[in-house]
Amino acid sequence: MPPRITAELRDDDGRAVNHKRVAGIMRTIGIEGVRLRRRHRTNVPDPAAAKAPDLIGRDFPAGAPNTKYVGDITYLPIGGKKFC
């Protein structure tokens, strides 16, 4: 992130600014750049596999309790790069 801020400072003011100086000032003040995370692909579907049938027919409201159950799989990151 300091190189981007350094480039902005050079463009705006025209002064020579070192990226190490910008990084040191940011560290002193406690400013950190935002690091974007890469999306993790948790599974790769087999194109030849049969699709799961839609047993509920996209009709989610139930007429009575305990007549329809629906769910979704959510991948939760645990221990760094592992998913549960």
mmCIF file with all atom_site columns, C-alpha atoms in Angstrom:
data_model
loop_
_atom_site.group_PDB
_atom_site.id
_atom_site.type_symbol
_atom_site.label_atom_id
_atom_site.label_alt_id
_atom_site.label_comp_id
_atom_site.label_asym_id
_atom_site.label_entity_id
_atom_site.label_seq_id
_atom_site.pdbx_PDB_ins_code
_atom_site.Cartn_x
_atom_site.Cartn_y
_atom_site.Cartn_z
_atom_site.occupancy
_atom_site.B_iso_or_equiv
_atom_site.pdbx_formal_charge
_atom_site.auth_seq_id
_atom_site.auth_comp_id
_atom_site.auth_asym_id
_atom_site.auth_atom_id
_atom_site.pdbx_PDB_model_num
ATOM 1  C CA . MET A 1 1  ? 0.000   0.000   0.000   1.00 0.00 ? 1  MET A CA 1
ATOM 2  C CA . PRO A 1 2  ? 2.776   2.555   0.654   1.00 0.00 ? 2  PRO A CA 1
ATOM 3  C CA . PRO A 1 3  ? 3.865   2.507   -3.022  1.00 0.00 ? 3  PRO A CA 1
ATOM 4  C CA . ARG A 1 4  ? 0.367   3.582   -4.087  1.00 0.00 ? 4  ARG A CA 1
ATOM 5  C CA . ILE A 1 5  ? 0.260   6.401   -1.527  1.00 0.00 ? 5  ILE A CA 1
ATOM 6  C CA . THR A 1 6  ? 3.793   7.410   -2.501  1.00 0.00 ? 6  THR A CA 1
ATOM 7  C CA . ALA A 1 7  ? 2.723   7.668   -6.143  1.00 0.00 ? 7  ALA A CA 1
ATOM 8  C CA . GLU A 1 8  ? -0.281  9.811   -5.136  1.00 0.00 ? 8  GLU A CA 1
ATOM 9  C CA . LEU A 1 9  ? 1.951   12.148  -3.126  1.00 0.00 ? 9  LEU A CA 1
ATOM 10 C CA . ARG A 1 10 ? 4.372   12.475  -6.046  1.00 0.00 ? 10 ARG A CA 1
ATOM 11 C CA . ASP A 1 11 ? 1.530   13.248  -8.465  1.00 0.00 ? 11 ASP A CA 1
ATOM 12 C CA . ASP A 1 12 ? -0.143  15.853  -6.247  1.00 0.00 ? 12 ASP A CA 1
ATOM 13 C CA . ASP A 1 13 ? 2.808   17.774  -4.911  1.00 0.00 ? 13 ASP A CA 1
ATOM 14 C CA . GLY A 1 14 ? 5.666   16.938  -7.258  1.00 0.00 ? 14 GLY A CA 1
ATOM 15 C CA . ARG A 1 15 ? 8.108   16.438  -4.378  1.00 0.00 ? 15 ARG A CA 1
ATOM 16 C CA . ALA A 1 16 ? 10.395  13.434  -4.158  1.00 0.00 ? 16 ALA A CA 1
ATOM 17 C CA . VAL A 1 17 ? 8.892   11.069  -1.565  1.00 0.00 ? 17 VAL A CA 1
ATOM 18 C CA . ASN A 1 18 ? 10.431  7.714   -0.684  1.00 0.00 ? 18 ASN A CA 1
ATOM 19 C CA . HIS A 1 19 ? 8.077   4.747   -0.202  1.00 0.00 ? 19 HIS A CA 1
ATOM 20 C CA . LYS A 1 20 ? 10.042  3.670   2.874   1.00 0.00 ? 20 LYS A CA 1
ATOM 21 C CA . ARG A 1 21 ? 9.415   7.060   4.475   1.00 0.00 ? 21 ARG A CA 1
ATOM 22 C CA . VAL A 1 22 ? 5.689   6.777   3.751   1.00 0.00 ? 22 VAL A CA 1
ATOM 23 C CA . ALA A 1 23 ? 5.643   3.251   5.214   1.00 0.00 ? 23 ALA A CA 1
ATOM 24 C CA . GLY A 1 24 ? 7.427   4.457   8.371   1.00 0.00 ? 24 GLY A CA 1
ATOM 25 C CA . ILE A 1 25 ? 5.019   7.342   8.893   1.00 0.00 ? 25 ILE A CA 1
ATOM 26 C CA . MET A 1 26 ? 2.034   5.048   8.334   1.00 0.00 ? 26 MET A CA 1
ATOM 27 C CA . ARG A 1 27 ? 3.446   2.556   10.855  1.00 0.00 ? 27 ARG A CA 1
ATOM 28 C CA . THR A 1 28 ? 4.029   5.345   13.411  1.00 0.00 ? 28 THR A CA 1
ATOM 29 C CA . ILE A 1 29 ? 0.482   6.664   13.070  1.00 0.00 ? 29 ILE A CA 1
ATOM 30 C CA . GLY A 1 30 ? -0.991  3.143   13.032  1.00 0.00 ? 30 GLY A CA 1
ATOM 31 C CA . ILE A 1 31 ? -2.430  3.247   9.530   1.00 0.00 ? 31 ILE A CA 1
ATOM 32 C CA . GLU A 1 32 ? -2.566  0.002   7.553   1.00 0.00 ? 32 GLU A CA 1
ATOM 33 C CA . GLY A 1 33 ? -3.588  -0.620  4.009   1.00 0.00 ? 33 GLY A CA 1
ATOM 34 C CA . VAL A 1 34 ? -6.537  -2.845  3.183   1.00 0.00 ? 34 VAL A CA 1
ATOM 35 C CA . ARG A 1 35 ? -5.457  -6.221  1.834   1.00 0.00 ? 35 ARG A CA 1
ATOM 36 C CA . LEU A 1 36 ? -7.968  -7.832  -0.464  1.00 0.00 ? 36 LEU A CA 1
ATOM 37 C CA . ARG A 1 37 ? -8.347  -11.569 0.006   1.00 0.00 ? 37 ARG A CA 1
ATOM 38 C CA . ARG A 1 38 ? -8.471  -13.945 -2.884  1.00 0.00 ? 38 ARG A CA 1
ATOM 39 C CA . ARG A 1 39 ? -11.606 -16.015 -3.159  1.00 0.00 ? 39 ARG A CA 1
ATOM 40 C CA . HIS A 1 40 ? -11.051 -19.659 -2.383  1.00 0.00 ? 40 HIS A CA 1
ATOM 41 C CA . ARG A 1 41 ? -12.734 -22.185 -4.603  1.00 0.00 ? 41 ARG A CA 1
ATOM 42 C CA . THR A 1 42 ? -13.939 -24.829 -2.207  1.00 0.00 ? 42 THR A CA 1
ATOM 43 C CA . ASN A 1 43 ? -15.088 -27.413 -4.712  1.00 0.00 ? 43 ASN A CA 1
ATOM 44 C CA . VAL A 1 44 ? -15.091 -28.143 -8.414  1.00 0.00 ? 44 VAL A CA 1
ATOM 45 C CA . PRO A 1 45 ? -18.342 -29.689 -9.662  1.00 0.00 ? 45 PRO A CA 1
ATOM 46 C CA . ASP A 1 46 ? -18.142 -32.696 -11.943 1.00 0.00 ? 46 ASP A CA 1
ATOM 47 C CA . PRO A 1 47 ? -19.906 -31.717 -15.191 1.00 0.00 ? 47 PRO A CA 1
ATOM 48 C CA . ALA A 1 48 ? -20.849 -35.361 -15.823 1.00 0.00 ? 48 ALA A CA 1
ATOM 49 C CA . ALA A 1 49 ? -22.496 -35.782 -12.398 1.00 0.00 ? 49 ALA A CA 1
ATOM 50 C CA . ALA A 1 50 ? -26.274 -35.933 -12.206 1.00 0.00 ? 50 ALA A CA 1
ATOM 51 C CA . LYS A 1 51 ? -27.958 -32.804 -10.863 1.00 0.00 ? 51 LYS A CA 1
ATOM 52 C CA . ALA A 1 52 ? -29.812 -33.096 -7.561  1.00 0.00 ? 52 ALA A CA 1
ATOM 53 C CA . PRO A 1 53 ? -33.580 -33.123 -8.087  1.00 0.00 ? 53 PRO A CA 1
ATOM 54 C CA . ASP A 1 54 ? -35.624 -30.142 -6.883  1.00 0.00 ? 54 ASP A CA 1
ATOM 55 C CA . LEU A 1 55 ? -37.982 -32.032 -4.593  1.00 0.00 ? 55 LEU A CA 1
ATOM 56 C CA . ILE A 1 56 ? -39.559 -28.897 -3.176  1.00 0.00 ? 56 ILE A CA 1
ATOM 57 C CA . GLY A 1 57 ? -40.325 -27.442 -6.622  1.00 0.00 ? 57 GLY A CA 1
ATOM 58 C CA . ARG A 1 58 ? -39.126 -23.958 -5.586  1.00 0.00 ? 58 ARG A CA 1
ATOM 59 C CA . ASP A 1 59 ? -42.223 -23.715 -3.333  1.00 0.00 ? 59 ASP A CA 1
ATOM 60 C CA . PHE A 1 60 ? -40.640 -22.773 0.005   1.00 0.00 ? 60 PHE A CA 1
ATOM 61 C CA . PRO A 1 61 ? -43.597 -21.729 2.238   1.00 0.00 ? 61 PRO A CA 1
ATOM 62 C CA . ALA A 1 62 ? -44.837 -24.691 4.279   1.00 0.00 ? 62 ALA A CA 1
ATOM 63 C CA . GLY A 1 63 ? -48.514 -25.286 5.021   1.00 0.00 ? 63 GLY A CA 1
ATOM 64 C CA . ALA A 1 64 ? -47.779 -26.742 8.448   1.00 0.00 ? 64 ALA A CA 1
ATOM 65 C CA . PRO A 1 65 ? -44.763 -27.078 10.772  1.00 0.00 ? 65 PRO A CA 1
ATOM 66 C CA . ASN A 1 66 ? -42.289 -29.914 10.092  1.00 0.00 ? 66 ASN A CA 1
ATOM 67 C CA . THR A 1 67 ? -43.485 -30.554 6.548   1.00 0.00 ? 67 THR A CA 1
ATOM 68 C CA . LYS A 1 68 ? -40.601 -29.003 4.565   1.00 0.00 ? 68 LYS A CA 1
ATOM 69 C CA . TYR A 1 69 ? -36.929 -28.742 5.380   1.00 0.00 ? 69 TYR A CA 1
ATOM 70 C CA . VAL A 1 70 ? -34.463 -26.880 3.197   1.00 0.00 ? 70 VAL A CA 1
ATOM 71 C CA . GLY A 1 71 ? -30.786 -26.179 3.673   1.00 0.00 ? 71 GLY A CA 1
ATOM 72 C CA . ASP A 1 72 ? -27.656 -24.848 2.109   1.00 0.00 ? 72 ASP A CA 1
ATOM 73 C CA . ILE A 1 73 ? -24.011 -25.724 2.466   1.00 0.00 ? 73 ILE A CA 1
ATOM 74 C CA . THR A 1 74 ? -21.853 -22.969 3.909   1.00 0.00 ? 74 THR A CA 1
ATOM 75 C CA . TYR A 1 75 ? -18.105 -23.324 4.023   1.00 0.00 ? 75 TYR A CA 1
ATOM 76 C CA . LEU A 1 76 ? -16.591 -21.956 7.206   1.00 0.00 ? 76 LEU A CA 1
ATOM 77 C CA . PRO A 1 77 ? -12.871 -21.177 7.283   1.00 0.00 ? 77 PRO A CA 1
ATOM 78 C CA . ILE A 1 78 ? -11.079 -22.826 10.195  1.00 0.00 ? 78 ILE A CA 1
ATOM 79 C CA . GLY A 1 79 ? -7.410  -22.863 11.034  1.00 0.00 ? 79 GLY A CA 1
ATOM 80 C CA . GLY A 1 80 ? -6.175  -20.616 8.252   1.00 0.00 ? 80 GLY A CA 1
ATOM 81 C CA . LYS A 1 81 ? -6.723  -22.162 4.828   1.00 0.00 ? 81 LYS A CA 1
ATOM 82 C CA . LYS A 1 82 ? -8.877  -25.155 5.787   1.00 0.00 ? 82 LYS A CA 1
ATOM 83 C CA . PHE A 1 83 ? -12.630 -25.200 5.354   1.00 0.00 ? 83 PHE A CA 1
ATOM 84 C CA . CYS A 1 84 ? -15.252 -26.995 7.383   1.00 0.00 ? 84 CYS A CA 1
#
